[in-house]
Coordinates of C-alpha atoms in Angstrom, one line a residue:
R1 CA -19.5 4.1 -32.2
L2 CA -22.5 3.5 -29.5
A3 CA -19.9 2.0 -27.2
F4 CA -17.0 4.9 -27.8
R5 CA -20.0 7.0 -27.1
F6 CA -21.1 6.1 -24.0
A7 CA -17.1 5.4 -22.9
S8 CA -16.1 9.3 -23.8
N9 CA -19.1 10.2 -21.5
R10 CA -19.9 7.6 -19.3
L11 CA -17.4 6.5 -17.8
P12 CA -15.0 8.5 -15.0
P13 CA -11.9 10.3 -16.4
T14 CA -9.1 7.8 -15.9
R15 CA -7.3 5.2 -17.5
L16 CA -10.1 3.1 -17.0
R17 CA -12.4 4.9 -20.3
H18 CA -9.4 3.6 -21.9
S19 CA -8.4 0.1 -21.0
A20 CA -12.1 -0.5 -21.1
W21 CA -13.1 1.5 -24.5
A22 CA -9.6 -1.3 -25.8
L23 CA -11.2 -4.2 -24.4
V24 CA -14.9 -4.1 -25.9
R25 CA -13.6 -2.4 -28.9
T26 CA -11.5 -5.5 -29.6
L27 CA -14.8 -7.8 -28.4
L28 CA -17.3 -5.9 -29.7
S29 CA -15.4 -6.2 -33.6
A30 CA -14.8 -10.0 -33.5
L31 CA -18.7 -11.1 -32.3
A32 CA -19.6 -7.9 -35.1
Y33 CA -17.6 -10.1 -38.0
G34 CA -18.1 -13.6 -36.2
L35 CA -21.7 -13.3 -36.5
A36 CA -21.7 -11.9 -40.1
A37 CA -19.3 -15.0 -40.7
Y38 CA -21.9 -16.9 -39.1
A39 CA -24.9 -15.5 -40.7
V40 CA -23.1 -15.6 -44.3
A41 CA -22.2 -19.6 -43.4
W42 CA -26.2 -19.8 -42.3
G43 CA -27.3 -18.5 -46.1
F44 CA -25.4 -20.8 -47.8
D45 CA -26.4 -23.8 -46.1
W46 CA -29.7 -23.2 -44.7
H47 CA -31.3 -26.2 -45.4
G48 CA -29.0 -28.5 -44.3
D49 CA -27.9 -30.9 -46.5
S50 CA -24.2 -30.1 -47.2
P51 CA -22.2 -32.1 -47.0
S52 CA -19.6 -32.7 -43.4
A53 CA -16.7 -31.8 -45.2
V54 CA -18.3 -28.6 -46.2
T55 CA -19.7 -28.0 -42.9
L56 CA -16.5 -28.9 -40.9
L57 CA -14.5 -25.9 -43.7
V58 CA -17.9 -23.9 -43.1
G59 CA -16.9 -24.0 -39.8
N60 CA -13.5 -23.5 -39.5
L61 CA -13.6 -20.4 -42.1
V62 CA -16.7 -18.6 -39.4
G63 CA -13.9 -19.6 -36.5
L64 CA -11.3 -18.3 -38.5
V65 CA -12.7 -14.7 -38.9
V66 CA -13.1 -14.1 -35.4
F67 CA -10.1 -15.2 -34.6
G68 CA -8.2 -12.5 -37.1
T69 CA -11.1 -9.6 -36.9
F70 CA -9.8 -10.6 -33.5
V71 CA -5.9 -9.6 -33.7
R72 CA -6.4 -6.7 -35.6
A73 CA -9.0 -5.2 -33.6
M74 CA -6.8 -5.9 -30.4
G75 CA -3.4 -4.0 -33.0
H76 CA -5.6 -2.0 -33.1
A77 CA -6.6 -1.2 -29.8
V78 CA -3.1 -1.4 -28.5
L79 CA -1.4 1.0 -31.5
S80 CA -4.5 3.9 -31.1
A81 CA -2.8 5.2 -34.1
R82 CA -6.4 7.7 -34.8
H83 CA -6.5 7.9 -30.8
P84 CA -3.3 9.0 -29.0
G85 CA -4.7 10.2 -26.0
W86 CA -6.4 6.2 -26.0
R87 CA -3.1 5.1 -26.0
L88 CA -2.5 2.0 -23.4
P89 CA 1.3 1.5 -23.7
P90 CA 3.9 4.4 -23.7
L91 CA 4.0 4.5 -27.5
T92 CA 5.5 7.0 -29.3
D93 CA 3.0 8.3 -32.3
E94 CA 5.2 8.2 -34.9
V95 CA 6.2 4.5 -33.7
A96 CA 2.2 3.5 -33.7
H97 CA 1.4 5.8 -36.7
G98 CA 4.2 3.9 -39.0
L99 CA 3.1 0.5 -37.0
R100 CA -0.9 1.3 -37.9
H101 CA -1.4 -1.0 -40.8
F102 CA 0.3 -4.4 -39.3
P103 CA -1.7 -5.4 -37.3
L104 CA -4.2 -5.5 -40.5
S105 CA -1.5 -7.7 -42.5
F106 CA -0.4 -9.8 -38.8
A107 CA -4.3 -11.3 -38.8
A108 CA -4.8 -11.5 -42.5
V109 CA -1.4 -13.9 -42.9
M110 CA -2.6 -15.5 -39.5
A111 CA -5.9 -16.9 -40.9
G112 CA -4.7 -17.0 -44.5
G113 CA -1.8 -19.9 -42.8
L114 CA -4.7 -21.1 -41.0
L115 CA -7.1 -21.5 -43.6
L116 CA -4.6 -23.2 -45.3
E117 CA -3.7 -25.8 -42.9
R118 CA -7.0 -26.7 -42.6
L119 CA -8.1 -27.5 -46.2
A120 CA -4.6 -29.7 -46.4
G121 CA -6.5 -31.6 -43.2
L122 CA -9.5 -32.2 -44.9
L123 CA -8.0 -32.1 -48.8
N124 CA -5.4 -35.0 -47.4
A125 CA -2.6 -33.4 -48.7
G126 CA 0.5 -35.4 -49.7
L127 CA 3.7 -35.2 -47.4
A128 CA 5.2 -32.8 -50.0
T129 CA 2.2 -30.2 -49.8
T130 CA 2.2 -29.8 -46.3
V131 CA 5.8 -29.5 -46.4
A132 CA 5.5 -26.8 -48.8
I133 CA 2.3 -24.6 -46.8
N134 CA 4.4 -24.9 -43.6
C135 CA 7.0 -23.0 -45.1
L136 CA 5.0 -20.5 -47.3
I137 CA 3.0 -19.8 -43.8
A138 CA 7.1 -19.3 -42.4
L139 CA 8.0 -17.4 -44.6
G140 CA 4.7 -15.0 -45.0
L141 CA 4.1 -14.9 -41.4
G142 CA 7.9 -14.5 -40.2
G143 CA 9.1 -12.0 -42.8
L144 CA 6.4 -9.8 -41.7
M145 CA 6.9 -9.8 -38.5
A146 CA 10.5 -9.0 -38.9
N147 CA 9.7 -6.2 -41.1
G148 CA 7.1 -5.4 -38.2
L149 CA 9.9 -5.4 -35.6
R150 CA 12.8 -4.1 -37.9
R151 CA 10.5 -0.6 -38.5
G152 CA 9.4 -0.7 -35.0
L153 CA 13.3 -0.3 -34.3
A154 CA 13.8 1.7 -36.9
L155 CA 11.0 4.7 -35.5
H156 CA 11.3 4.1 -32.2
R157 CA 15.3 5.2 -32.4
K158 CA 14.2 8.3 -34.3
S159 CA 11.6 8.7 -32.3
V160 CA 13.8 9.1 -29.4
A161 CA 16.8 10.9 -31.1
A162 CA 14.0 13.9 -31.5
M163 CA 13.5 13.7 -28.1
P164 CA 15.6 16.8 -26.1
R165 CA 18.9 15.2 -24.6
P166 CA 18.5 14.7 -20.7
A167 CA 19.5 17.8 -18.5
D168 CA 22.5 16.1 -17.6
G169 CA 23.7 15.4 -21.0
R170 CA 23.9 11.8 -20.4
S171 CA 22.8 10.0 -23.4
R172 CA 19.2 7.7 -23.7
G173 CA 19.8 4.3 -22.6
L174 CA 18.0 1.3 -24.9
P175 CA 14.6 0.7 -22.7
W176 CA 14.8 -3.2 -22.2
T177 CA 11.6 -3.7 -24.5
A178 CA 13.5 -2.4 -27.1
V179 CA 17.0 -5.2 -26.0
L180 CA 13.7 -8.1 -26.0
V181 CA 12.0 -6.5 -29.1
G182 CA 16.2 -6.8 -30.9
A183 CA 16.3 -10.5 -29.8
L184 CA 12.6 -10.9 -31.6
Y185 CA 13.6 -10.4 -33.8
L186 CA 17.0 -12.2 -34.3
T187 CA 15.6 -15.0 -33.3
L188 CA 13.0 -15.1 -36.1
L189 CA 15.6 -13.8 -38.9
A190 CA 17.4 -17.5 -37.6
S191 CA 14.0 -19.4 -37.8
L192 CA 13.9 -17.9 -41.5
V193 CA 17.1 -19.1 -42.8
C194 CA 16.3 -22.6 -41.1
V195 CA 13.4 -23.1 -43.3
L196 CA 15.2 -21.2 -46.2
V197 CA 18.4 -24.4 -45.6
G198 CA 15.7 -26.7 -45.5
Y199 CA 15.0 -27.3 -41.7
V200 CA 11.3 -26.4 -42.1
A201 CA 9.7 -28.1 -39.0
L202 CA 11.9 -26.0 -36.9
G203 CA 11.6 -22.8 -38.6
S204 CA 7.5 -23.0 -39.0
F205 CA 7.5 -24.3 -35.3
V206 CA 9.6 -20.8 -33.9
V207 CA 7.3 -18.4 -36.1
K208 CA 4.3 -19.5 -35.0
Q209 CA 5.2 -19.7 -30.6
I210 CA 5.9 -16.2 -31.5
A211 CA 3.3 -14.7 -33.0
W212 CA 1.2 -17.4 -31.2
G213 CA 3.0 -15.7 -28.1
A214 CA 2.3 -12.2 -29.1
T215 CA -1.5 -12.6 -29.5
V216 CA -1.5 -14.2 -26.3
L217 CA 0.5 -11.5 -24.3
C218 CA -1.1 -9.0 -25.9
T219 CA -4.1 -9.9 -25.1
V220 CA -2.9 -10.4 -21.2
Y221 CA -1.6 -7.2 -21.3
L222 CA -4.9 -5.5 -21.9
L223 CA -7.0 -7.4 -19.2
N224 CA -4.4 -6.8 -16.7
V225 CA -4.5 -2.8 -17.4
L226 CA -8.9 -3.6 -17.0
I227 CA -8.4 -4.8 -13.9
D228 CA -5.8 -3.2 -12.4
D229 CA -8.1 0.1 -13.5
L230 CA -11.1 -1.1 -12.0
F231 CA -9.4 -1.2 -8.8
V232 CA -7.7 2.1 -9.1
T233 CA -10.8 4.0 -10.3
W234 CA -12.7 2.3 -7.2
L235 CA -10.1 3.5 -4.8
G236 CA -10.2 6.8 -6.1
A237 CA -14.0 7.5 -6.3
A238 CA -13.7 6.3 -2.1
T239 CA -10.6 8.6 -1.4
T240 CA -12.9 11.5 -2.7
S241 CA -15.4 10.6 -0.9
G242 CA -14.1 10.9 2.3
E243 CA -11.9 14.1 1.4
S244 CA -13.9 16.7 3.8
E245 CA -14.7 14.5 6.8
S246 CA -12.5 15.9 9.9
G247 CA -12.0 14.7 13.7
A248 CA -12.7 11.1 14.6
A249 CA -15.1 10.6 11.6
A250 CA -11.6 11.4 9.3
D251 CA -9.5 9.5 11.6
D252 CA -12.2 6.0 10.7
T253 CA -13.3 7.1 7.5
D254 CA -8.7 6.8 7.6
R255 CA -8.7 3.4 8.5
S256 CA -11.4 2.2 6.3
L257 CA -9.8 3.1 2.9
R258 CA -6.4 1.8 3.9
V259 CA -7.8 -1.0 4.5
R260 CA -10.4 -1.3 1.2
R261 CA -6.8 -0.4 -1.1
Q262 CA -5.6 -3.4 1.4
F263 CA -8.4 -6.0 -0.1
A264 CA -8.3 -3.9 -3.3
V265 CA -4.9 -4.7 -4.1
L266 CA -4.9 -8.4 -3.2
L267 CA -7.7 -9.2 -4.9
S268 CA -5.7 -7.0 -8.2
G269 CA -3.0 -9.2 -7.7
L270 CA -5.2 -11.8 -6.9
C271 CA -6.9 -11.5 -10.3
R272 CA -3.8 -10.5 -12.5
I273 CA -2.2 -14.3 -11.2
F274 CA -5.1 -16.1 -12.5
V275 CA -5.0 -14.3 -15.5
V276 CA -1.3 -14.9 -16.1
I277 CA -1.4 -19.2 -15.4
C278 CA -4.2 -18.8 -17.6
A279 CA -1.8 -17.2 -20.0
L280 CA 1.1 -19.4 -19.1
V281 CA -1.4 -22.9 -20.0
V282 CA -2.1 -21.4 -22.9
L283 CA 1.2 -20.8 -24.7
A284 CA 2.3 -24.1 -23.4
A285 CA 0.0 -25.5 -25.5
P286 CA 0.8 -26.0 -29.6
F287 CA 0.3 -24.0 -31.7
G288 CA -3.6 -24.3 -33.2
Q289 CA -4.9 -26.2 -30.5
G290 CA -9.1 -25.7 -29.7
P291 CA -10.3 -24.8 -26.9
L292 CA -11.0 -28.6 -26.1
E293 CA -7.2 -29.3 -25.9
L294 CA -6.6 -26.3 -23.8
L295 CA -9.5 -26.6 -21.6
Q296 CA -8.0 -30.7 -21.4
R297 CA -4.6 -29.0 -20.0
T298 CA -6.2 -26.8 -17.8
E299 CA -7.6 -29.9 -15.6
Q300 CA -4.0 -30.9 -15.0
L301 CA -3.8 -27.8 -12.8
Q302 CA -6.3 -30.0 -10.6
Q303 CA -3.3 -32.3 -9.3
G304 CA -1.9 -30.2 -7.2
I305 CA 1.8 -29.5 -6.8
A306 CA 2.8 -32.5 -3.7
V307 CA 5.2 -30.3 -1.5
G308 CA 6.7 -32.8 1.3
E309 CA 3.7 -34.8 3.0
L310 CA 1.7 -31.4 2.0
Q311 CA -0.8 -31.6 -1.2
L312 CA -1.6 -27.9 -2.6
L313 CA -4.2 -27.6 -4.6
P314 CA -5.9 -25.4 -6.4
G315 CA -9.2 -24.6 -4.6
A316 CA -7.0 -25.4 -1.2
V317 CA -5.4 -22.3 -1.9
L318 CA -7.8 -20.4 -2.6
Q319 CA -10.1 -21.9 0.1
A320 CA -7.1 -20.9 2.4
V321 CA -6.9 -17.1 1.1
L322 CA -10.8 -16.9 1.2
V323 CA -11.0 -17.8 4.7
F324 CA -8.1 -15.8 5.9
I325 CA -9.4 -12.9 4.0
V326 CA -13.3 -13.7 5.4
G327 CA -11.4 -14.5 8.6
L328 CA -9.6 -11.4 8.8
T329 CA -12.5 -9.0 7.6
A330 CA -14.6 -10.4 10.9
V331 CA -11.8 -9.4 13.2
R332 CA -11.8 -5.8 11.6
L333 CA -16.2 -5.5 12.2
L334 CA -15.9 -7.0 15.2
Q335 CA -13.7 -4.7 16.9
R336 CA -15.2 -1.8 14.3
W337 CA -18.5 -2.7 16.5
L338 CA -16.9 -3.0 19.4
K339 CA -15.0 0.9 19.6
Q340 CA -17.9 2.8 17.9
R341 CA -21.2 0.4 19.5
Y342 CA -20.3 -0.9 22.7
L343 CA -17.6 0.4 24.6
P344 CA -18.8 3.8 24.7
T345 CA -21.7 2.7 26.4
T346 CA -20.0 1.7 29.1
T347 CA -17.6 3.0 31.9
I348 CA -14.4 2.0 30.1
E349 CA -11.9 4.6 29.6
P350 CA -10.6 5.7 25.7
A351 CA -7.7 4.5 27.0
M352 CA -8.4 1.2 27.8
R353 CA -10.4 0.8 24.8
D354 CA -8.0 1.2 21.8
S355 CA -6.3 -1.7 24.1
M356 CA -9.1 -4.3 24.0
T357 CA -10.1 -3.2 20.4
T358 CA -5.5 -3.7 19.7
L359 CA -5.4 -6.7 21.4
L360 CA -8.5 -8.1 19.7
G361 CA -7.0 -7.7 16.4
F362 CA -3.1 -9.7 17.4
V363 CA -5.7 -13.1 18.6
G364 CA -8.4 -12.7 16.0
S365 CA -5.4 -12.1 13.5
I366 CA -3.9 -15.6 14.7
I367 CA -7.3 -17.6 15.0
A368 CA -7.5 -16.4 10.7
L369 CA -4.2 -17.7 10.0
A370 CA -4.2 -20.7 11.5
F371 CA -7.9 -21.6 10.3
A372 CA -6.9 -20.4 6.9
L373 CA -3.4 -23.3 7.3
S374 CA -6.1 -26.0 8.5
A375 CA -8.3 -25.1 5.0
V376 CA -5.0 -25.4 3.1
G377 CA -4.5 -29.2 5.3
L378 CA -1.8 -28.2 7.7
S379 CA -3.8 -29.4 10.5
L380 CA -3.8 -27.8 13.9
E381 CA -2.1 -30.6 15.4
R382 CA 0.8 -30.1 12.6
I383 CA 0.8 -26.4 13.6
A384 CA 1.8 -27.3 17.2
W385 CA 4.7 -29.8 16.3
V386 CA 6.2 -26.5 13.8
A387 CA 5.6 -24.6 16.5
S388 CA 7.1 -27.0 18.4
A389 CA 9.8 -27.9 16.7
L390 CA 11.1 -24.1 16.2
S391 CA 10.7 -22.9 19.9
V392 CA 14.4 -23.8 20.2
G393 CA 15.3 -21.2 17.6
I394 CA 13.0 -18.8 19.1
G395 CA 14.2 -19.5 22.0
F396 CA 17.9 -18.6 20.9
G397 CA 17.7 -16.5 18.0
L398 CA 14.0 -14.5 18.2
Q399 CA 14.0 -14.5 22.5
A400 CA 14.0 -10.3 22.5
I401 CA 11.5 -10.9 19.9
V402 CA 9.4 -12.3 21.9
S403 CA 9.8 -10.9 24.9
N404 CA 8.7 -8.1 23.3
F405 CA 5.5 -9.3 22.3
V406 CA 4.4 -10.6 25.6
S407 CA 5.5 -7.4 27.2
G408 CA 3.0 -6.2 24.7
L409 CA 0.7 -7.9 25.4
I410 CA 1.1 -7.4 29.6
L411 CA 0.9 -4.4 28.9
L412 CA -2.1 -4.1 27.1
A413 CA -3.7 -6.5 29.9
E414 CA -2.6 -5.0 33.2
R415 CA -2.4 -1.4 31.8
P416 CA 0.7 -0.4 34.3
V417 CA 0.9 1.9 31.7
K418 CA -1.7 2.9 28.4
V419 CA -2.1 5.4 25.3
G420 CA -2.3 9.1 26.7
D421 CA 0.0 8.6 29.5
W422 CA 3.3 10.8 30.1
V423 CA 5.6 8.4 31.3
A424 CA 9.6 9.2 32.0
L425 CA 12.1 6.2 31.2
G426 CA 15.4 6.1 31.4
G427 CA 16.4 10.1 30.3
V428 CA 12.9 9.8 28.1
E429 CA 9.8 11.4 28.8
G430 CA 6.7 12.0 26.8
D431 CA 3.3 11.3 26.0
I432 CA 2.7 7.2 25.1
R433 CA 0.8 7.4 21.5
R434 CA 0.8 4.2 20.7
I435 CA 1.4 0.2 21.7
N436 CA 2.0 -1.9 19.1
V437 CA 3.0 -5.9 19.0
R438 CA 7.6 -5.0 19.6
A439 CA 7.4 -1.4 20.9
T440 CA 5.5 1.5 22.4
E441 CA 5.4 4.6 20.4
I442 CA 6.3 7.6 23.1
Q443 CA 6.3 11.6 21.8
Q444 CA 8.5 14.3 23.6
G445 CA 8.0 17.2 24.3
D446 CA 9.5 18.5 20.9
R447 CA 7.4 16.5 18.7
S448 CA 9.9 13.6 18.4
T449 CA 9.3 10.0 18.9
V450 CA 10.7 7.1 20.6
I451 CA 10.5 4.1 19.5
V452 CA 10.5 2.0 23.5
P453 CA 10.9 -1.7 23.7
N454 CA 7.9 -3.1 25.8
S455 CA 10.6 -5.2 27.2
E456 CA 12.0 -1.8 28.9
F457 CA 8.7 -1.1 30.5
I458 CA 8.5 -4.6 32.2
T459 CA 12.0 -4.8 33.6
K460 CA 12.5 -1.1 34.7
I461 CA 11.2 1.6 36.8
V462 CA 8.4 3.7 35.1
R463 CA 7.4 7.1 35.7
N464 CA 4.1 7.4 34.8
V465 CA 2.7 11.1 35.9
T466 CA -0.7 10.7 34.9
L467 CA -1.6 7.2 36.4
A468 CA -2.8 7.9 39.8
N469 CA -4.4 11.3 38.4
P470 CA -4.5 13.3 35.1
F471 CA -3.6 16.8 37.0
G472 CA -0.3 18.6 37.3
L473 CA 1.1 20.2 40.1
V474 CA 2.9 24.1 39.3
Q475 CA 5.5 24.4 42.1
I476 CA 7.0 27.6 42.4
K477 CA 9.7 28.4 45.5
L478 CA 10.0 32.5 46.4
P479 CA 13.2 33.2 48.5
L480 CA 12.7 36.8 50.3
P481 CA 14.4 39.0 52.6
L482 CA 13.5 37.6 56.8
D483 CA 11.9 41.4 57.2
T484 CA 10.0 41.1 54.8
D485 CA 5.6 40.9 55.2
V486 CA 4.9 37.4 55.3
E487 CA 1.4 38.1 54.9
Q488 CA 1.3 40.4 52.5
V489 CA 3.4 38.4 49.8
R490 CA 1.0 35.0 50.8
T491 CA -1.8 36.9 50.1
L492 CA -0.2 38.2 46.5
I493 CA 0.8 35.4 45.2
L494 CA -2.4 33.3 46.1
E495 CA -4.1 36.5 44.2
A496 CA -2.0 35.6 41.5
F497 CA -2.7 32.0 42.1
K498 CA -6.6 32.1 41.5
A499 CA -6.0 34.7 39.1
H500 CA -4.6 32.7 36.2
E501 CA -7.2 31.2 34.4
S502 CA -5.5 27.2 33.7
L503 CA -5.2 27.2 37.8
L504 CA -8.5 25.1 39.6
E505 CA -10.5 25.4 41.8
V506 CA -10.4 22.6 43.3
P507 CA -8.1 21.7 44.7
G508 CA -7.0 25.0 45.2
P509 CA -3.9 26.7 45.3
H510 CA -1.3 26.9 49.0
V511 CA 0.8 29.0 50.3
F512 CA 3.5 27.3 52.6
L513 CA 7.0 28.6 54.4
D514 CA 8.9 26.3 53.2
T515 CA 12.0 27.2 55.1
I516 CA 14.4 29.9 57.2
D517 CA 17.4 30.4 55.2
A518 CA 20.7 32.3 56.5
A519 CA 18.2 35.6 56.1
N520 CA 16.1 34.6 53.6
V521 CA 12.4 33.2 53.9
V522 CA 11.5 31.2 51.5
F523 CA 7.7 30.2 50.1
N524 CA 6.8 27.4 48.9
A525 CA 3.2 28.5 46.4
N526 CA 1.7 25.3 44.7
G527 CA -1.5 24.3 42.4
S528 CA -2.9 22.6 39.9
V529 CA -3.5 22.5 36.5
A530 CA -5.6 19.8 34.6
S531 CA -2.7 17.8 32.8
P532 CA 1.0 17.9 33.2
R533 CA 2.1 19.4 30.0
Q534 CA 0.6 22.7 31.1
V535 CA 2.9 23.1 33.9
Y536 CA 5.8 24.3 32.5
G537 CA 3.7 27.2 30.6
V538 CA 2.1 28.2 33.8
R539 CA 4.2 28.1 35.8
S540 CA 6.3 30.8 33.2
A541 CA 3.8 33.0 33.6
L542 CA 2.8 32.5 37.5
L543 CA 6.3 33.8 38.2
F544 CA 5.8 36.9 34.7
D545 CA 2.7 37.6 37.5
I546 CA 4.2 37.6 41.1
L547 CA 7.5 39.4 40.3
K548 CA 4.6 42.3 39.0
R549 CA 2.6 42.2 41.9
L550 CA 5.8 42.3 44.8
R551 CA 7.4 45.2 42.8
E552 CA 3.8 46.8 43.0
A553 CA 3.0 46.1 46.4
G554 CA 7.5 47.8 46.8
V555 CA 8.3 44.6 48.6
V556 CA 12.4 44.3 48.8
L557 CA 13.6 40.7 46.3
S558 CA 16.0 39.4 48.2
R559 CA 19.9 39.4 47.3
P560 CA 22.6 37.6 46.8
S561 CA 25.4 38.4 49.6
T562 CA 28.2 40.0 49.0
L563 CA 32.4 40.5 50.1
L564 CA 32.9 44.6 49.9
L565 CA 36.9 45.1 51.2
Q566 CA 38.2 48.7 52.4
P567 CA 40.7 50.7 51.6
G568 CA 43.2 49.2 54.1
S569 CA 42.2 46.0 54.2
V570 CA 43.7 42.6 53.9
D571 CA 41.7 40.1 51.2
P572 CA 40.9 37.1 52.9
L573 CA 41.5 35.4 49.6
N574 CA 44.8 36.7 48.9
P575 CA 46.3 37.6 53.0
A576 CA 49.9 38.0 51.5
A577 CA 48.9 41.0 48.8
T578 CA 49.8 44.1 49.4
P579 CA 47.1 46.2 50.3
P580 CA 46.5 49.4 48.2
A581 CA 48.0 52.7 49.6
A582 CA 44.6 55.3 50.3
P583 CA 43.7 57.9 48.8

């Protein structure tokens, strides 16, 4: 009760509260009843003068009490008939309430059957007695499980039928769990038939293995749910703490959260795989083996798995995973230190800093992978031999990928283009947002992103607008009549350029007479802005302002030349046409 109160009030309001309480409840129940049984057994033999057979029987009783109470408490924790909000599996209330007495009956029958087997062994019972005991255990345990499965299926169908039908009118399909339960039910019925017709050993073995497997799988389910909830809760707390940040700090926080999420998912998967492997070892053991026998079976895993000449040992594989994780962690920490502490103290441009840290991440990941393969037992000489053997396939099938990868390294090292540059390549024009291993991301003016292979920047002509300097040139060509006061127009244009806040003072604006075209004189005015991305908007605003100033000053703008036809004249485009009559 104290543990339930602690889980309700102190643990975070997530599923971790439910999974932790389910496991703690199971362990506390087994521990409490086990201590009570041990105290009673010690009270009967506190002088230590009981025969060895009695002492062995009492020890078996204590173990059976612990096992039985563990199974009962685990069943109640999974069903959670009294607390539906704490239920872990997706069971309906009808199923959980209808099976609320099953864990106690199941644990009692299992413990009682094991006790009968121990008594028969201690008393050196005959073959007929042993077969009779196995027959009773198989019938009792198999009949109980079959009845429980039948009742569970019936309650499940009843609850599903009471649910509203889907909006599309389709009938609800039978879930795969119900199919599995039905298969187990048929298997139990077949086992009971085998016992009744005389195949006691076969029927008893199948029933006991099903009971043992159900106990192990239920334990594995609780452990896996608890492991998953632990990591999910940790990540949820980390995400909540980083939601209020903004700007560059928010970007760094998002990156760190992403790394933590990756490590958390990886560690969760490794822990759950370890639990599943242990469960497989336990399931492979015959029913009723003790801890020493199971421990001897787990020692077989130390021999490893032979793959050709390579011997994969569990310790070596675990060491390789740890080496790879530690190597990647060291690379990430070094990248963060360079980006946040060291590189800002240098005169290197921000784009070059990103390129350096990215290149360091590529090289560091390759080195970490090489060390991990060495930890498995695949030496660097074998890695080089495998790489040389694959070079032929790489040359034919992966040459485009390798070409783009090498081109990406050249872009990061030589820097003909860098992050933040405005480039034009083959009809694509925009800002470089990211240089990846295989391709480069270019964001166009309409906010769409174009993925360009890195080899395009090496083998084709690229126009880099911001390579030499970040300035943008605003250029306006304005044709005016030949008799225009050019000095007045020059002054008006310069005033318009100087009045715009986006135009730079250095270099300042200039107005030139570009050419004389027929009856027009063409003015060429230009100025500089801080970025070429501002050119279009600034030029539009300047045109509005210049035209307004010219109209206010009375400057006549040039008109296109037109051809007027007088009455009675001949159309030069159609000389055969009859001229219209004079009015």
